[in-house]
């Protein structure tokens, strides 16, 4: 019995914003499983901004995607058949195989999923890598104290929206920036104190004024997802001993020319700022504490998650591209 | 009996590199001391890069210099007459009154100086504010471990040269960058492992190659005094979990237009870098430990200090300007 799977391959390396031609939808025939192997059919796959970096051929913390090979990323799937005694038919598994409908595995790198009553796709978002990113980045790198002001760019995204809500739980004032009135309204509805629709503030000076007006007391923690003008504005608005958690710089991911960094980096000295980048793997060993915190907050109704869903593997590239045009509210998912 | 003193006043705010016309030499008549007052005649005064920032009218961690008023900074002087029971004639004092030959004080802000056998001007350099800056910035913010590689820009300056030597004491490999062969030779003579004469590497690409060749194993701690191309090169050469201690960004202090920051700031994420600025006052309460460390290192012959001396208050502005043209090796001092 042969199983087919469709997968998205990297056809060519994008220059600037990726286009359809950089991706290729291919149907493959999967081999029958042998001893120790299992067959998984993905139910949900994730597209995330960091994948843009993997499309570039450079040395980084994860190896680049290879041309002609399927793209990879987190996915949730169901075990269809198993000759591996660690997995049984019907098990849910989390994998890093990504952009494909089904795959054969020897079990390596697969994690059996206990959902604890959460929807399975939550493990690609709030209960998964973006959740751990938000939790670890904000709490351990940002170290917000009660009463402090936290500014979050990309606040309506998968990571940003969770950062906002965790900061509220910790007793902070939260200022969030997003790219539409609808997103800003949603942020208000989950408790964000002040919102900035950055598309209403086209110039750098405008954004600086908007942030200073939203946080006249100054910003103590800036959770950076965006870069560019947002970083400049934050550097202007930061308080002494402020912390800048550098999670993402999405505004520059599709740049074809090196884009200049902030002209006002000197604030790092005068204001004694700490600016710290990280990769989510830093917090992997703290997953139990993250899961415990998140579970409690969920049960107490303190966290709301939001999803934007595209259907079908053939729409994975366009789902991915929407990350860069602001087409997602909360976690961007592809339902397979 | 009237005492006269000459002082340097800020005549106008410099735009770009300061020029002679921004400074004014004025002779003043000091009042006789009254009850609780003392008269100090300065013997040495310090010029430091941070003073350029105080010439700009902006909110910062120290208030700006005022036009028509004498400039301020650290100075060492001798008590000539005293009606203050905390100070006696002949005492040495450290003050923050700066660019003047003599002054009357009520004792506030003056520190009686115990030299422990060091030359008195050392308390403007290696045993003073630049020393504490190097010690605290490197050890507490940079946290170098034995066997790591430390890169220091402005390595032949007052702070940089001390950072290099403390890093060697801590068992690190040290790469130093300076602006002349003479400075590089001196750095070699005090134990710096690799030197880069940045004037031999005019392009950004050149400097990146020079740093990668001096530190093929990568840089773990970058002590930043300069900014610009140096920061770009460091971001390229940093190892994962590296630390960038932002002490100064002198290459931009005289810019008249906002200069772009590094185009490769994204390395902060992929390499999980921490970039942290500070002001020396952060370490003031640790002065006893600093003094103890430094004393031991001096006695053991592990630290050599270097001075560049100009004579006479009238030459203080030109001494200050030499900081920006690379005219100093080690601490720049004015002998009064």
XYZ file of C-alpha atoms in Angstrom:
672
model
C 0.000 0.000 0.000
C 1.651 3.186 -1.109
C 1.019 6.521 0.597
C 1.368 9.818 -1.173
C 2.235 13.144 0.396
C 2.480 16.602 -0.990
C 5.310 18.799 0.209
C 6.605 22.333 -0.358
C 10.187 22.527 -1.530
C 12.508 25.480 -1.789
C 12.786 25.972 -5.561
C 15.193 28.908 -5.410
C 16.552 31.274 -2.797
C 14.420 34.406 -2.493
C 15.984 37.813 -3.012
C 13.923 40.316 -1.081
C 10.327 39.368 -0.381
C 9.823 35.726 -1.391
C 7.630 35.112 -4.462
C 5.622 32.081 -5.627
C 8.487 30.921 -7.839
C 10.707 30.357 -4.811
C 8.409 27.505 -3.770
C 7.445 24.264 -5.445
C 4.547 21.920 -4.569
C 5.555 18.316 -5.222
C 3.684 15.056 -4.734
C 5.843 12.196 -3.496
C 5.251 8.559 -2.836
C 6.233 7.488 0.664
C 7.937 4.103 1.174
C 6.237 1.462 3.301
C 7.381 1.591 6.911
C 9.937 -0.968 8.010
C 11.013 -2.132 11.443
C 11.222 0.723 13.966
C 9.542 3.203 11.646
C 6.227 5.002 11.771
C 4.034 6.936 9.364
C 2.747 10.350 10.421
C 0.061 12.433 8.724
C 0.365 16.087 9.700
C -2.791 17.868 10.782
C -1.351 21.344 11.355
C 1.868 23.022 10.309
C 3.427 26.255 11.426
C 4.925 29.105 9.438
C 7.163 31.461 11.403
C 9.204 34.574 10.590
C 12.545 32.932 11.482
C 12.108 30.636 8.458
C 12.978 33.566 6.200
C 16.502 33.470 7.606
C 16.810 29.776 6.804
C 16.134 30.543 3.143
C 19.455 32.385 3.003
C 22.587 30.340 2.421
C 24.630 31.399 5.447
C 26.048 30.035 8.664
C 23.567 30.541 11.469
C 22.143 28.872 14.560
C 20.121 26.570 12.300
C 21.416 25.312 8.954
C 19.909 26.872 5.820
C 17.136 25.156 3.868
C 18.491 23.348 0.830
C 17.241 24.014 -2.681
C 15.122 21.141 -3.987
C 14.456 19.913 -0.454
C 11.215 20.264 1.504
C 11.104 23.160 3.935
C 11.084 22.262 7.596
C 9.337 23.590 10.649
C 7.109 22.564 13.506
C 4.051 20.465 12.719
C 1.514 18.439 14.650
C 0.400 15.128 13.192
C -1.216 11.799 13.902
C 0.475 8.416 13.784
C -1.222 6.404 11.016
C 0.834 3.245 11.294
C 3.694 2.277 13.560
C 6.375 -0.385 13.760
C 8.060 1.641 16.512
C 7.262 0.591 20.059
C 7.474 4.154 21.369
C 4.564 5.288 19.192
C 1.121 3.763 18.626
C -1.435 4.348 15.904
C -3.529 7.361 16.857
C -0.796 9.095 18.874
C -0.372 12.809 18.333
C 3.209 13.865 17.618
C 5.056 17.154 17.358
C 7.784 17.163 14.694
C 10.250 19.510 13.040
C 9.657 18.085 9.556
C 7.292 20.812 8.612
C 6.010 21.646 5.207
C 4.601 18.261 4.147
C 1.408 16.315 4.540
C 2.891 13.027 5.698
C 6.256 11.454 6.402
C 7.973 8.278 7.474
C 10.210 8.529 10.530
C 12.319 6.317 12.761
C 10.954 8.305 15.680
C 14.027 10.464 16.143
C 13.140 14.077 16.931
C 9.458 13.244 17.323
C 7.721 14.199 20.536
C 4.562 12.417 21.635
C 2.025 15.079 22.494
C -0.082 15.187 25.654
C -2.596 17.951 24.975
C -3.985 18.348 28.525
C -7.256 19.371 26.938
C -5.760 22.057 24.735
C -6.458 22.024 21.004
C -3.581 20.264 19.283
C -2.562 23.288 17.199
C -1.903 25.210 20.428
C 1.385 23.299 20.523
C 2.508 25.229 17.465
C 1.589 28.512 19.135
C 0.863 29.542 22.669
C 1.869 26.164 24.148
C 4.724 25.645 21.712
C 7.813 27.368 20.425
C 6.260 30.868 20.155
C 4.902 30.511 23.687
C 8.257 29.467 25.119
C 9.866 32.328 23.199
C 7.506 34.870 24.743
C 7.731 33.402 28.253
C 11.520 33.006 28.358
C 12.336 36.190 26.488
C 10.109 38.430 28.555
C 10.582 36.942 31.999
C 14.200 35.842 31.944
C 15.797 38.362 29.635
C 13.424 41.307 30.093
C 12.907 40.705 33.831
C 9.960 43.087 34.140
C 9.054 44.252 37.634
C 5.562 45.050 38.827
C 4.628 48.611 37.921
C 7.126 48.876 35.094
C 6.207 49.746 31.522
C 6.695 47.137 28.795
C 6.625 48.083 25.125
C 5.994 45.288 22.613
C 6.351 45.659 18.854
C 4.622 43.155 16.605
C 2.249 42.971 19.547
C -0.538 41.187 17.666
C 1.723 38.392 16.448
C 2.069 34.889 17.883
C 4.894 35.851 20.232
C 4.004 39.502 20.804
C 0.417 38.884 21.871
C 1.573 36.426 24.498
C 4.300 38.794 25.715
C 1.646 41.480 26.214
C -0.571 39.193 28.260
C 2.259 37.783 30.399
C 3.438 41.330 31.112
C -0.083 42.220 32.278
C -0.135 39.151 34.526
C 3.131 40.394 36.040
C 1.541 43.743 36.892
C 3.134 45.868 34.201
C 1.700 48.631 32.075
C 1.797 47.396 28.484
C 2.117 49.405 25.289
C 1.659 47.387 22.100
C 2.296 48.329 18.511
C 0.561 46.637 15.578
C -0.287 47.388 11.964
C -4.073 47.777 11.835
C -6.979 49.190 13.807
C -8.476 45.700 14.060
C -5.315 44.323 15.651
C -5.086 47.284 18.008
C -8.714 46.806 19.052
C -8.058 43.140 19.748
C -4.992 44.026 21.843
C -7.125 46.445 23.871
C -9.662 43.669 24.392
C -7.033 41.389 25.952
C -5.913 44.088 28.357
C -3.125 45.983 26.596
C -3.125 49.470 28.144
C -2.008 51.571 25.191
C -1.878 50.652 21.524
C -0.033 52.233 18.626
C -1.143 51.557 15.066
C 2.272 52.133 13.528
C 0.783 52.554 10.077
C -0.710 55.825 11.358
C 2.818 57.019 12.159
C 4.738 56.946 8.924
C 7.824 58.896 9.971
C 10.364 58.020 12.617
C 9.588 61.252 14.450
C 5.888 60.371 14.460
C 6.509 56.957 15.955
C 8.803 58.424 18.619
C 6.092 60.938 19.569
C 3.413 58.230 19.624
C 5.486 56.035 21.938
C 6.396 58.908 24.261
C 2.761 59.874 24.435
C 1.667 56.279 25.148
C 4.409 55.910 27.779
C 5.230 59.368 29.142
C 6.776 57.629 32.167
C 9.295 55.919 29.845
C 9.797 52.304 28.794
C 11.539 49.860 31.121
C 11.402 46.745 28.944
C 11.182 46.750 25.153
C 10.328 43.409 23.566
C 11.684 43.783 20.042
C 10.094 41.841 17.194
C 10.343 44.416 14.446
C 13.483 46.583 14.325
C 13.913 49.676 12.160
C 11.954 52.730 13.308
C 10.555 50.779 16.244
C 14.019 50.264 17.698
C 14.903 53.921 17.187
C 11.711 54.981 18.983
C 12.317 52.555 21.839
C 15.904 53.779 22.301
C 14.523 57.306 22.627
C 11.802 56.306 25.101
C 13.748 53.873 27.300
C 14.341 54.630 30.956
C 17.713 54.289 32.674
C 18.569 50.624 33.307
C 16.045 49.538 30.669
C 16.225 46.180 28.940
C 15.730 45.501 25.234
C 14.828 41.883 24.514
C 15.788 41.261 20.897
C 13.539 38.466 19.684
C 13.092 39.433 16.047
C 13.841 42.189 13.550
C 11.214 41.273 10.989
C 11.209 44.657 9.240
C 14.622 43.819 7.812
C 14.209 40.127 6.935
C 13.488 40.794 3.266
C 15.984 43.585 2.758
C 18.208 43.125 -0.266
C 20.667 45.798 0.811
C 22.202 46.068 4.289
C 19.890 48.424 6.196
C 21.452 50.817 8.677
C 20.957 50.161 12.365
C 19.560 52.788 14.736
C 21.334 56.184 14.673
C 20.676 56.617 18.394
C 22.447 53.557 19.735
C 24.444 55.912 21.999
C 21.454 55.798 24.358
C 22.715 52.364 25.364
C 25.536 54.115 27.235
C 23.836 57.161 28.727
C 20.829 55.161 29.881
C 22.819 52.048 30.890
C 20.666 49.826 28.694
C 21.004 46.093 28.244
C 20.113 44.802 24.805
C 20.053 41.041 24.566
C 19.227 38.661 21.783
C 18.288 35.025 22.154
C 17.159 31.891 20.404
C 14.292 29.922 21.923
C 16.454 26.819 22.433
C 18.003 28.725 25.347
C 14.850 27.925 27.338
C 14.203 24.370 26.178
C 15.291 22.856 29.474
C 12.768 25.051 31.266
C 9.812 23.683 29.339
C 8.261 22.107 32.477
C 8.103 25.465 34.284
C 6.775 27.160 31.141
C 4.060 24.523 30.758
C 3.088 24.866 34.410
C 2.857 28.685 34.248
C 0.951 28.635 31.004
C -1.466 25.975 32.200
C -2.301 27.986 35.315
C -2.810 31.193 33.377
C -5.041 29.443 30.869
C -7.178 27.806 33.553
C -7.539 31.185 35.237
C -8.655 32.735 31.937
C -5.691 35.125 31.930
C -4.386 34.204 28.485
C -6.302 34.341 25.236
C -4.778 32.984 22.107
C -5.648 34.002 18.614
C -5.052 32.118 15.379
C -5.117 32.876 11.700
C -5.659 29.705 9.684
C -4.995 28.914 6.030
C -6.163 25.564 4.646
C -4.137 23.134 2.571
C -0.420 22.569 2.048
C -0.662 24.408 -1.269
C -1.396 27.590 0.691
C 1.584 27.308 3.041
C 3.747 29.714 0.984
C 1.057 32.399 0.955
C 0.470 31.882 4.693
C 4.196 32.386 5.190
C 4.230 35.542 3.087
C 1.355 37.026 5.084
C 3.685 37.157 8.086
C 5.545 39.942 6.325
C 2.504 41.898 5.137
C 0.760 41.801 8.508
C -1.823 39.299 7.306
C -1.924 37.364 10.571
C -3.536 38.100 13.897
C -1.981 35.852 16.518
C -0.448 32.581 15.388
C -0.367 31.866 11.649
C -1.212 28.202 11.007
C -1.792 25.951 8.033
C -4.461 23.295 8.508
C -3.698 20.198 6.483
C 45.275 88.850 49.598
C 43.609 88.169 46.275
C 44.236 84.999 44.304
C 43.834 84.802 40.570
C 42.956 81.718 38.558
C 42.661 81.098 34.874
C 39.814 78.924 33.677
C 38.494 77.577 30.385
C 34.873 78.453 29.683
C 32.528 77.119 27.034
C 32.206 80.086 24.670
C 29.762 78.397 22.270
C 28.423 74.924 21.633
C 30.549 73.055 19.073
C 28.943 71.712 15.910
C 31.008 68.764 14.765
C 34.622 68.690 15.878
C 35.141 71.470 18.458
C 37.292 74.406 17.370
C 39.302 77.005 19.317
C 36.432 79.489 19.199
C 34.246 77.175 21.283
C 36.586 77.769 24.234
C 37.561 80.896 26.116
C 40.466 81.391 28.512
C 39.500 83.831 31.281
C 41.410 85.104 34.287
C 39.294 85.526 37.398
C 39.930 86.852 40.844
C 39.006 84.402 43.596
C 37.360 85.711 46.774
C 39.098 85.265 50.120
C 38.004 82.108 51.890
C 35.494 82.488 54.697
C 34.474 80.156 57.510
C 34.290 76.520 56.371
C 35.925 77.236 53.011
C 39.212 76.220 51.493
C 41.347 77.280 48.548
C 42.618 74.609 46.167
C 45.235 75.005 43.470
C 44.926 72.272 40.861
C 48.070 70.444 39.856
C 46.599 68.134 37.201
C 43.346 68.127 35.268
C 41.778 65.476 33.112
C 40.234 65.689 29.665
C 37.990 62.775 28.708
C 35.922 61.833 25.651
C 32.606 61.899 27.576
C 33.032 65.676 27.949
C 32.105 66.088 24.289
C 28.594 64.909 25.162
C 28.310 67.499 27.913
C 28.937 70.246 25.344
C 25.587 69.391 23.735
C 22.459 70.927 25.237
C 20.470 67.770 25.933
C 19.110 65.726 28.792
C 21.619 63.067 29.779
C 23.091 61.320 32.767
C 25.118 64.453 33.545
C 23.780 67.948 32.901
C 25.247 69.833 29.921
C 27.999 72.416 30.329
C 26.609 75.946 30.318
C 27.812 78.610 27.910
C 29.913 81.234 29.654
C 30.653 78.867 32.528
C 33.920 77.027 33.196
C 34.033 73.438 31.974
C 34.108 70.770 34.642
C 35.891 67.477 35.075
C 38.158 65.602 37.395
C 41.227 67.373 38.728
C 43.810 66.808 41.429
C 44.940 69.776 43.473
C 46.598 70.906 46.675
C 44.939 72.754 49.515
C 46.617 76.169 49.769
C 44.578 77.538 52.640
C 41.773 76.110 54.703
C 39.136 77.300 57.138
C 37.459 73.886 56.862
C 38.323 71.413 59.590
C 38.096 68.434 57.219
C 40.971 69.713 55.067
C 44.386 71.023 56.013
C 46.914 73.066 54.065
C 49.001 70.695 51.959
C 46.278 68.063 51.573
C 45.819 66.588 48.118
C 42.211 66.630 46.893
C 40.328 65.140 43.991
C 37.574 67.384 42.626
C 35.056 67.575 39.813
C 35.608 71.284 39.215
C 37.895 70.678 36.361
C 39.164 73.167 33.865
C 40.583 75.832 36.181
C 43.806 76.552 37.986
C 42.373 77.246 41.415
C 39.043 77.454 43.177
C 37.374 78.171 46.484
C 35.181 75.422 47.891
C 33.140 74.665 50.974
C 34.511 71.122 50.766
C 31.413 69.601 49.209
C 32.270 67.054 46.505
C 35.976 67.152 47.362
C 37.746 63.945 48.204
C 40.925 63.943 50.253
C 43.451 61.833 48.394
C 45.599 59.093 49.911
C 48.078 58.251 47.160
C 49.490 55.018 48.635
C 52.733 55.861 46.897
C 51.188 56.346 43.468
C 51.835 59.550 41.550
C 48.945 61.924 42.227
C 47.881 62.136 38.558
C 47.227 58.364 38.596
C 43.971 59.251 40.341
C 42.800 60.867 37.119
C 43.693 57.730 35.171
C 44.470 54.188 36.114
C 43.521 54.663 39.779
C 40.630 56.993 39.016
C 37.526 57.179 36.907
C 39.046 55.598 33.746
C 40.441 52.770 35.875
C 37.124 52.075 37.568
C 35.456 52.215 34.141
C 37.809 49.584 32.733
C 37.652 47.351 35.806
C 33.872 47.425 36.265
C 32.999 47.379 32.590
C 35.243 44.465 31.710
C 34.840 42.288 34.784
C 31.231 42.873 35.745
C 29.565 43.535 32.408
C 31.908 41.633 30.098
C 32.511 38.756 32.538
C 35.453 37.271 30.629
C 36.378 33.708 31.447
C 39.887 32.274 31.327
C 40.776 31.225 27.808
C 38.221 33.482 26.142
C 39.087 36.087 23.530
C 38.583 39.752 24.355
C 38.596 42.413 21.637
C 39.213 46.015 22.716
C 38.796 49.030 20.451
C 40.508 52.258 21.404
C 42.934 49.860 23.039
C 45.705 52.409 23.546
C 43.459 54.909 25.336
C 43.167 55.479 29.072
C 40.357 52.960 29.526
C 41.218 50.582 26.687
C 44.831 50.030 27.706
C 43.731 49.049 31.190
C 41.006 46.752 29.851
C 43.633 44.947 27.764
C 45.906 44.408 30.748
C 43.123 43.295 33.123
C 41.917 40.836 30.470
C 45.445 39.405 30.262
C 45.556 39.076 34.062
C 42.299 37.103 33.823
C 43.877 34.648 31.385
C 42.242 35.828 28.181
C 43.624 36.228 24.697
C 43.475 39.942 23.900
C 43.100 41.625 20.533
C 43.512 45.399 20.600
C 42.822 47.964 17.934
C 44.532 51.366 17.826
C 45.321 54.064 15.288
C 49.107 53.992 14.848
C 52.027 51.606 14.632
C 53.553 53.232 17.697
C 50.433 52.555 19.747
C 50.221 49.003 18.463
C 53.855 48.386 19.360
C 53.233 49.683 22.859
C 50.200 47.412 23.227
C 52.341 44.452 22.200
C 54.911 45.471 24.803
C 52.326 45.290 27.592
C 51.212 41.821 26.547
C 48.388 42.316 24.052
C 48.384 39.189 21.869
C 47.209 40.616 18.568
C 47.022 44.219 17.451
C 45.131 45.864 14.627
C 46.199 49.276 13.345
C 42.754 50.235 12.086
C 44.195 52.992 9.924
C 45.677 50.224 7.772
C 42.155 48.874 7.220
C 40.187 51.657 5.637
C 37.106 49.734 4.563
C 34.600 47.921 6.706
C 35.379 44.677 4.896
C 39.082 45.139 5.595
C 38.512 45.641 9.287
C 36.245 42.584 9.454
C 38.952 40.485 7.770
C 41.638 41.879 10.070
C 39.625 41.023 13.168
C 38.720 37.549 11.939
C 42.348 36.924 11.141
C 43.494 38.169 14.575
C 40.794 36.088 16.287
C 39.951 33.113 14.060
C 38.446 31.439 17.142
C 35.919 34.294 17.430
C 35.446 37.048 19.983
C 33.763 36.341 23.316
C 33.886 39.808 24.832
C 34.061 43.036 22.871
C 34.920 46.143 24.869
C 33.505 48.944 22.742
C 35.071 52.390 22.910
C 34.755 53.420 19.292
C 31.583 52.381 17.425
C 31.110 52.614 13.653
C 33.059 50.067 11.608
C 34.521 48.573 14.782
C 31.079 47.571 16.026
C 30.162 46.101 12.648
C 33.367 44.031 12.632
C 32.815 42.854 16.186
C 29.223 41.791 15.433
C 30.594 39.690 12.568
C 33.341 38.119 14.678
C 31.439 37.505 17.909
C 30.914 33.981 19.195
C 27.567 32.663 20.420
C 26.749 34.018 23.901
C 29.237 36.849 23.421
C 29.082 40.068 25.387
C 29.527 43.582 24.036
C 30.444 46.089 26.738
C 29.431 49.497 25.403
C 31.687 51.993 27.132
C 32.068 54.618 24.417
C 31.272 55.306 20.765
C 33.866 58.002 20.176
C 33.822 57.746 16.386
C 30.389 59.358 16.415
C 30.815 62.031 19.089
C 31.492 64.829 16.621
C 28.953 63.793 13.998
C 26.703 66.581 12.862
C 24.205 64.262 11.192
C 22.731 61.142 12.763
C 25.045 58.308 11.722
C 23.506 54.919 10.981
C 24.059 52.109 13.441
C 25.481 48.729 12.396
C 23.680 47.030 9.502
C 24.381 43.627 11.061
C 22.639 44.068 14.385
C 20.677 40.882 13.581
C 23.693 38.936 14.860
C 22.485 39.859 18.331
C 19.673 37.333 17.850
C 21.366 34.496 16.001
C 24.412 34.566 18.265
C 22.463 35.294 21.472
C 24.592 38.347 22.210
C 24.273 40.654 25.166
C 25.126 44.291 24.478
C 25.209 46.439 27.555
C 26.010 50.078 28.131
C 26.994 51.652 31.419
C 28.132 54.769 33.161
C 31.024 54.523 35.610
C 28.892 55.687 38.542
C 27.375 52.199 38.464
C 30.562 50.933 40.122
C 31.222 53.777 42.549
C 30.190 51.733 45.568
C 32.744 49.083 44.600
C 35.674 51.472 44.722
C 37.282 49.629 47.667
C 37.441 46.342 45.740
C 38.709 48.149 42.637
C 41.426 49.870 44.654
C 42.442 46.578 46.256
C 42.646 44.736 42.895
C 44.511 47.534 41.224
C 46.952 47.934 44.076
C 47.821 44.240 43.980
C 48.282 44.228 40.221
C 50.496 47.313 40.375
C 52.657 45.893 43.144
C 53.035 42.691 41.121
C 54.097 44.709 38.058
C 51.121 43.454 36.062
C 49.762 46.852 35.090
C 51.620 49.560 33.263
C 50.072 52.927 32.811
C 50.884 55.396 30.105
C 50.261 59.121 30.035
C 50.267 61.864 27.474
C 50.797 65.232 29.128
C 50.109 68.753 27.921
C 51.271 71.683 30.027
C 49.245 74.719 31.088
C 45.536 75.440 31.331
C 45.725 77.314 28.031
C 46.447 73.991 26.320
C 43.509 72.114 27.821
C 41.285 72.593 24.722
C 43.958 71.249 22.392
C 44.600 68.313 24.757
C 40.873 67.596 24.655
C 40.801 67.764 20.848
C 43.672 65.308 20.589
C 41.383 62.650 22.066
C 39.477 62.703 18.783
C 42.474 62.721 16.469
C 44.280 59.911 18.271
C 46.867 62.262 19.754
C 47.030 60.481 23.104
C 48.686 57.268 24.187
C 47.146 56.198 27.486
C 45.640 58.832 29.711
C 45.523 62.395 28.390
C 46.386 64.850 31.154
C 46.961 68.557 31.520
C 49.649 69.565 34.011
C 48.898 72.896 35.606
